XYZ file of N, CA and C in Angstrom:
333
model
N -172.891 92.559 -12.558
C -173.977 91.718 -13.050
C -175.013 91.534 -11.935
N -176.377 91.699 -12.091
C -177.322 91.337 -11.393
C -176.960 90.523 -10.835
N -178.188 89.834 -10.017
C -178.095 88.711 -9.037
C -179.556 88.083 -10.230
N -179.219 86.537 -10.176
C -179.939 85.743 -11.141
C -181.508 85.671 -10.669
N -182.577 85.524 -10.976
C -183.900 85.940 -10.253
C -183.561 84.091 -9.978
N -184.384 83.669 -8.831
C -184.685 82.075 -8.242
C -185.621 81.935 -9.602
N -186.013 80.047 -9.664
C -186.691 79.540 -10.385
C -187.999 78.965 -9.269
N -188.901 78.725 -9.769
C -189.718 78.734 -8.218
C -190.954 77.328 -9.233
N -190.857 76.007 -9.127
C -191.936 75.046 -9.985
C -192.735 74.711 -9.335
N -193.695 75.186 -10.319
C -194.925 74.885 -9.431
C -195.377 73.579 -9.572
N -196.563 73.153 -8.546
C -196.909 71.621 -8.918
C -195.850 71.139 -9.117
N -196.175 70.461 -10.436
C -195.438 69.112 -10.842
C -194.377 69.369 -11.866
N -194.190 71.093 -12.117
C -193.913 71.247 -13.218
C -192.685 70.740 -13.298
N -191.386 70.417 -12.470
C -190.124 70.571 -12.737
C -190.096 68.733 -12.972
N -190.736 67.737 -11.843
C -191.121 66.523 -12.312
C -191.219 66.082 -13.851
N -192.763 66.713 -14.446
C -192.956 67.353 -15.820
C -191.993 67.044 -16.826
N -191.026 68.688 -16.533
C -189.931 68.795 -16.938
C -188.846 67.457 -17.021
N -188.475 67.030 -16.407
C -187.482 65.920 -15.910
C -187.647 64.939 -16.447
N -189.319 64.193 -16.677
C -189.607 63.517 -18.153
C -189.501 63.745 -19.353
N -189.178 64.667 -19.731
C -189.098 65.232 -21.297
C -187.896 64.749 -21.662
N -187.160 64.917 -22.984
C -186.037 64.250 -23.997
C -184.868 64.913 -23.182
N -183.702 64.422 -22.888
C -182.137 65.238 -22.318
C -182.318 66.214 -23.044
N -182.307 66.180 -24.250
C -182.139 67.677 -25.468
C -182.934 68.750 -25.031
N -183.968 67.957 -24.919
C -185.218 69.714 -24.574
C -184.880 70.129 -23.176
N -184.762 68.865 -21.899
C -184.252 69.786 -20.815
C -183.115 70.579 -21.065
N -182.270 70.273 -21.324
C -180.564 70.832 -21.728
C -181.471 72.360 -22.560
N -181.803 72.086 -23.465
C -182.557 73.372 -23.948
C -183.528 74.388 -23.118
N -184.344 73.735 -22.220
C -185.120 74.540 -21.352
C -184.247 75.041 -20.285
N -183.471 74.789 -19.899
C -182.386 74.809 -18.811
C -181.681 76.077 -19.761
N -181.417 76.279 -20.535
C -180.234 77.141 -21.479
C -181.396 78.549 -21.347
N -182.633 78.513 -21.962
C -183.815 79.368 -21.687
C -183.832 80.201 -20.023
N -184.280 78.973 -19.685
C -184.533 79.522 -18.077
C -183.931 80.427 -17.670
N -182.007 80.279 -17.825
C -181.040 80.841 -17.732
C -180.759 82.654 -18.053
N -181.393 82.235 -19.018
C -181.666 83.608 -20.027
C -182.421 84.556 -19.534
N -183.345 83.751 -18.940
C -184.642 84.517 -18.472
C -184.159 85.033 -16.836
N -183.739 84.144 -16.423
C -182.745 84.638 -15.148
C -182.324 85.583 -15.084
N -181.484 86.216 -16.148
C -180.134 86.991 -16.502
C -181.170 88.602 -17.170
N -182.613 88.168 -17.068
C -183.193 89.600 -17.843
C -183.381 89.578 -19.392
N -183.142 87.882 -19.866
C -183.267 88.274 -21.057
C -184.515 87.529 -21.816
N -184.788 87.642 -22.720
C -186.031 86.793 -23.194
C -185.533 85.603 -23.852
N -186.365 84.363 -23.738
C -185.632 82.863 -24.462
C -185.909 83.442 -25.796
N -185.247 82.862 -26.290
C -184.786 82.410 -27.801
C -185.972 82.562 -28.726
N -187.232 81.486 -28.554
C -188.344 81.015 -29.053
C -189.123 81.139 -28.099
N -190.155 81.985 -28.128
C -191.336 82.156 -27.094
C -192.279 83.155 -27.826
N -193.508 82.760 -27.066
C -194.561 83.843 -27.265
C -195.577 83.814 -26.058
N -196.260 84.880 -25.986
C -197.128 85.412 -25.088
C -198.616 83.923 -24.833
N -198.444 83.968 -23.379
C -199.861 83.092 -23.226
C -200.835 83.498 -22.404
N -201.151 84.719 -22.617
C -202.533 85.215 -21.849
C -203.588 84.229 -21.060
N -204.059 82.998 -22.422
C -204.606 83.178 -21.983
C -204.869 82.223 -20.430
N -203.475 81.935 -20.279
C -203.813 81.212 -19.019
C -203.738 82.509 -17.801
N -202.430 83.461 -18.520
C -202.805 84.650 -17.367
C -202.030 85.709 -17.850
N -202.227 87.062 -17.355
C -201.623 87.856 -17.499
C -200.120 87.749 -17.199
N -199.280 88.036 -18.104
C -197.373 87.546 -18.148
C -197.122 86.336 -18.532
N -198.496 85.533 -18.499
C -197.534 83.957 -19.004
C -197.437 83.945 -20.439
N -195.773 83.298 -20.138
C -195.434 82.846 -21.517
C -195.216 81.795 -22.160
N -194.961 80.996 -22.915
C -194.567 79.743 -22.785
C -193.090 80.312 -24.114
N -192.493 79.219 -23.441
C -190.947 78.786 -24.451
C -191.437 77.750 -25.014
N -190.883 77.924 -26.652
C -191.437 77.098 -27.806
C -190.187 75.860 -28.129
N -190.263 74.783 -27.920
C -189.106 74.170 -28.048
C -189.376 72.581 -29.175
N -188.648 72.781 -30.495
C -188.884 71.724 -31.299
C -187.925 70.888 -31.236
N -188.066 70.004 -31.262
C -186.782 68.621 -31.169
C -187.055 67.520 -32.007
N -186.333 66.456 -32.578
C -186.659 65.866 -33.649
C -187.763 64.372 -32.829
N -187.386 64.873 -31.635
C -188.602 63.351 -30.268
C -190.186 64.420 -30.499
N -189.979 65.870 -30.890
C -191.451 66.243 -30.927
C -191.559 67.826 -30.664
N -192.635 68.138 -30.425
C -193.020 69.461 -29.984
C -193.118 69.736 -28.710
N -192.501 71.026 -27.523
C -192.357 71.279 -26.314
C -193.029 72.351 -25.994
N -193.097 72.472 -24.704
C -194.211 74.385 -24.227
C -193.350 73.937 -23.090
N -193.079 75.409 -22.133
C -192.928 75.521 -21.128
C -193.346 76.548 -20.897
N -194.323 76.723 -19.656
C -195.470 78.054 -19.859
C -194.654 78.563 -18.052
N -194.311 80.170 -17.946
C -193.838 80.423 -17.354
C -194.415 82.417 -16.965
N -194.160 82.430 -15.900
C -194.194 84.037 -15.512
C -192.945 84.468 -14.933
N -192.616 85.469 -15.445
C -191.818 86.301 -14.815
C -191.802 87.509 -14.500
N -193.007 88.273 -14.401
C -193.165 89.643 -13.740
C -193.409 89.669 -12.645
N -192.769 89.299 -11.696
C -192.974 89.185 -10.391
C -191.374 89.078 -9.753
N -191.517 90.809 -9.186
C -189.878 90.933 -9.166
C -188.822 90.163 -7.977
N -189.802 88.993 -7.482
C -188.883 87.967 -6.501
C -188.570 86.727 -7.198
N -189.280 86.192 -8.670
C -188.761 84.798 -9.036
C -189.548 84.495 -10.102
N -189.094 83.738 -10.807
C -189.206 82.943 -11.780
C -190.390 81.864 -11.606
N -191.803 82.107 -12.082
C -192.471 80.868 -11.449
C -192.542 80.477 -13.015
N -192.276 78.476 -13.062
C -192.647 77.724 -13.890
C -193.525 76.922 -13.863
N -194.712 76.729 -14.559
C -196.116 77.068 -14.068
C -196.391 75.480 -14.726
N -195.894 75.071 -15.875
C -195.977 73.693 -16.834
C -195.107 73.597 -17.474
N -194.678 72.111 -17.959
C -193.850 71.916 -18.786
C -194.112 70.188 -19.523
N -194.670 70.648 -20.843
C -195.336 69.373 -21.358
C -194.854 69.211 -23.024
N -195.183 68.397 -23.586
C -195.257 67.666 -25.110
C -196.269 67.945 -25.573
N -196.292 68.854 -26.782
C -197.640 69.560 -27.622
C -197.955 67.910 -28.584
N -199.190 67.849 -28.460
C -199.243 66.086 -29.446
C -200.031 66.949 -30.967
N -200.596 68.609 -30.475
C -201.255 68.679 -31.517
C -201.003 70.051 -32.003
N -201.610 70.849 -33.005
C -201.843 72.153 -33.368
C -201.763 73.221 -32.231
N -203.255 72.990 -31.985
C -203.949 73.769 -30.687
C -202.980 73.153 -29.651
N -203.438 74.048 -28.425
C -202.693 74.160 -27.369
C -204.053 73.023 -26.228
N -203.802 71.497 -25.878
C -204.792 70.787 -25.326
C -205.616 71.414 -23.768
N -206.811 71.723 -23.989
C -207.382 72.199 -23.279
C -206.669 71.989 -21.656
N -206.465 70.752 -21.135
C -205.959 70.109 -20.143
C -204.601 71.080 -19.582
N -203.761 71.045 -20.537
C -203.185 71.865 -19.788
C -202.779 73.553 -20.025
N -203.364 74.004 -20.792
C -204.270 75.409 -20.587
C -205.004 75.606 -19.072
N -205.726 74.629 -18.720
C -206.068 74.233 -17.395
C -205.351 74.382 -15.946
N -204.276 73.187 -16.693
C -203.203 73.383 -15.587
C -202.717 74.842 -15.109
N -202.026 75.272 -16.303
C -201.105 76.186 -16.173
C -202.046 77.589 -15.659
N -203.529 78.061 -16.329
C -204.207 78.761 -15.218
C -204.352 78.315 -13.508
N -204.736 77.276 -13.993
C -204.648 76.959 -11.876
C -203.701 77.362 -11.164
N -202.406 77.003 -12.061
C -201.338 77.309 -11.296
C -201.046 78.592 -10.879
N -201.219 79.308 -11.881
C -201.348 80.842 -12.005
C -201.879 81.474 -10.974
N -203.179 81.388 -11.075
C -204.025 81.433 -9.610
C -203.297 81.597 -8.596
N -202.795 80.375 -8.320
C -202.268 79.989 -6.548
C -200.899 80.888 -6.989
N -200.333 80.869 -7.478
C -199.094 82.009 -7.341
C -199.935 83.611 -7.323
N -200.783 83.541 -7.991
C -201.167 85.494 -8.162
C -201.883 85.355 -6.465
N -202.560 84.301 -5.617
C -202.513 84.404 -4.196
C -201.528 84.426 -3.025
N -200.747 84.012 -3.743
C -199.338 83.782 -2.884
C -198.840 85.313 -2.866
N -198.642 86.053 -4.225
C -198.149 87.019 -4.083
C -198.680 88.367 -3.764
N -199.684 88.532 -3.341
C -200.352 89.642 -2.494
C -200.548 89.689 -1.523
Protein backbone atom coordinates (compact mmCIF):
# COMPACT_ATOMS: atom_id res chain seq x y z
CA UNK A 1 0.00 0.00 0.00
CA UNK A 2 1.17 3.47 -0.79
CA UNK A 3 2.25 5.84 1.72
CA UNK A 4 -0.95 8.21 2.57
CA UNK A 5 -0.29 11.79 0.76
CA UNK A 6 -0.02 14.61 4.17
CA UNK A 7 -3.10 16.93 4.57
CA UNK A 8 -1.61 20.43 4.44
CA UNK A 9 -4.81 23.52 5.80
CA UNK A 10 -4.54 26.32 4.66
CA UNK A 11 -5.47 29.57 6.51
CA UNK A 12 -8.14 28.90 8.66
CA UNK A 13 -9.39 26.09 6.90
CA UNK A 14 -8.99 23.19 9.45
CA UNK A 15 -10.26 25.89 12.39
CA UNK A 16 -13.26 26.30 9.71
CA UNK A 17 -13.54 22.78 9.65
CA UNK A 18 -13.58 22.12 13.51
CA UNK A 19 -16.71 24.46 13.72
CA UNK A 20 -18.89 22.53 11.57
CA UNK A 21 -21.57 19.63 12.99
CA UNK A 22 -19.41 16.21 14.62
CA UNK A 23 -21.34 14.42 11.63
CA UNK A 24 -19.90 16.45 8.76
CA UNK A 25 -16.37 16.47 10.37
CA UNK A 26 -16.58 12.59 11.02
CA UNK A 27 -17.73 12.71 7.28
CA UNK A 28 -15.04 15.07 5.91
CA UNK A 29 -12.44 13.18 7.83
CA UNK A 30 -13.84 9.67 6.13
CA UNK A 31 -13.37 11.79 2.51
CA UNK A 32 -10.04 13.21 3.19
CA UNK A 33 -8.99 9.69 3.92
CA UNK A 34 -10.05 8.50 0.64
CA UNK A 35 -8.44 11.08 -1.06
CA UNK A 36 -5.23 10.17 0.83
CA UNK A 37 -5.39 6.56 -0.25
CA UNK A 38 -5.77 7.79 -4.29
CA UNK A 39 -9.25 7.65 -4.27
CA UNK A 40 -11.95 10.18 -5.09
CA UNK A 41 -14.64 11.21 -2.10
CA UNK A 42 -17.83 9.87 -2.38
CA UNK A 43 -19.74 13.27 -3.38
CA UNK A 44 -17.67 15.86 -5.14
CA UNK A 45 -17.35 17.91 -8.13
CA UNK A 46 -14.88 19.99 -9.97
CA UNK A 47 -14.25 23.81 -8.81
CA UNK A 48 -12.31 25.57 -11.40
CA UNK A 49 -13.36 28.21 -10.80
CA UNK A 50 -11.36 29.07 -7.87
CA UNK A 51 -8.44 27.12 -9.65
CA UNK A 52 -7.22 24.69 -11.72
CA UNK A 53 -7.69 20.96 -9.61
CA UNK A 54 -9.90 22.43 -7.04
CA UNK A 55 -12.52 20.47 -5.92
CA UNK A 56 -14.86 20.74 -3.37
CA UNK A 57 -16.55 17.59 -1.36
CA UNK A 58 -20.32 17.94 -1.30
CA UNK A 59 -21.56 17.10 2.14
CA UNK A 60 -25.49 17.17 3.20
CA UNK A 61 -26.47 16.70 6.79
CA UNK A 62 -29.83 17.18 8.30
CA UNK A 63 -27.83 20.75 10.48
CA UNK A 64 -27.46 21.84 6.53
CA UNK A 65 -25.42 22.06 3.45
CA UNK A 66 -21.30 21.58 3.46
CA UNK A 67 -18.27 22.37 0.70
CA UNK A 68 -14.90 21.51 1.39
CA UNK A 69 -12.89 22.95 -1.51
CA UNK A 70 -9.56 21.11 -1.84
CA UNK A 71 -6.47 20.32 -4.37
CA UNK A 72 -4.80 17.45 -4.83
CA UNK A 73 -2.58 17.45 -7.87
CA UNK A 74 0.33 18.28 -6.33
CA UNK A 75 2.32 15.13 -5.86
CA UNK A 76 3.65 16.17 -2.11
CA UNK A 77 0.09 16.81 -0.28
CA UNK A 78 -3.19 17.33 0.13
CA UNK A 79 -3.89 21.14 0.34
CA UNK A 80 -7.38 22.06 2.04
CA UNK A 81 -8.01 25.32 0.82
CA UNK A 82 -11.86 25.98 2.76
CA UNK A 83 -14.23 24.42 4.62
CA UNK A 84 -17.68 26.18 5.14
CA UNK A 85 -21.79 25.95 5.38
CA UNK A 86 -23.48 26.61 1.88
CA UNK A 87 -26.62 29.06 3.34
CA UNK A 88 -27.62 29.21 -0.41
CA UNK A 89 -27.98 27.79 -4.11
CA UNK A 90 -25.01 29.58 -5.59
CA UNK A 91 -21.74 29.11 -4.24
CA UNK A 92 -21.31 32.87 -1.87
CA UNK A 93 -19.03 35.02 -3.63
CA UNK A 94 -16.90 35.42 -0.24
CA UNK A 95 -15.72 32.34 -0.20
CA UNK A 96 -15.12 31.57 -3.87
CA UNK A 97 -12.76 34.41 -2.77
CA UNK A 98 -11.27 32.71 -0.11
CA UNK A 99 -10.58 29.54 -1.56
CA UNK A 100 -8.87 31.37 -4.85
CA UNK A 101 -6.54 33.33 -2.54
CA UNK A 102 -5.67 30.43 -1.03
CA UNK A 103 -4.93 28.76 -4.13
CA UNK A 104 -2.66 31.41 -5.15
CA UNK A 105 -0.32 31.23 -2.15
CA UNK A 106 -0.06 27.41 -2.50
CA UNK A 107 0.44 27.53 -6.61
CA UNK A 108 3.57 30.12 -5.11
CA UNK A 109 4.71 27.93 -2.64
CA UNK A 110 4.96 25.23 -5.08
CA UNK A 111 7.32 26.41 -7.78
Amino acid sequence: MEKEKPIYWVGSSLKDLLALPDEVKREVGYQLHRIQNGLEPENWKPFQEAGSGVKEIRIYDEDGTFRVMYVAKFSEKIYVLHAFQKKTQKTNQNDINIAKTRYKAIKNETK
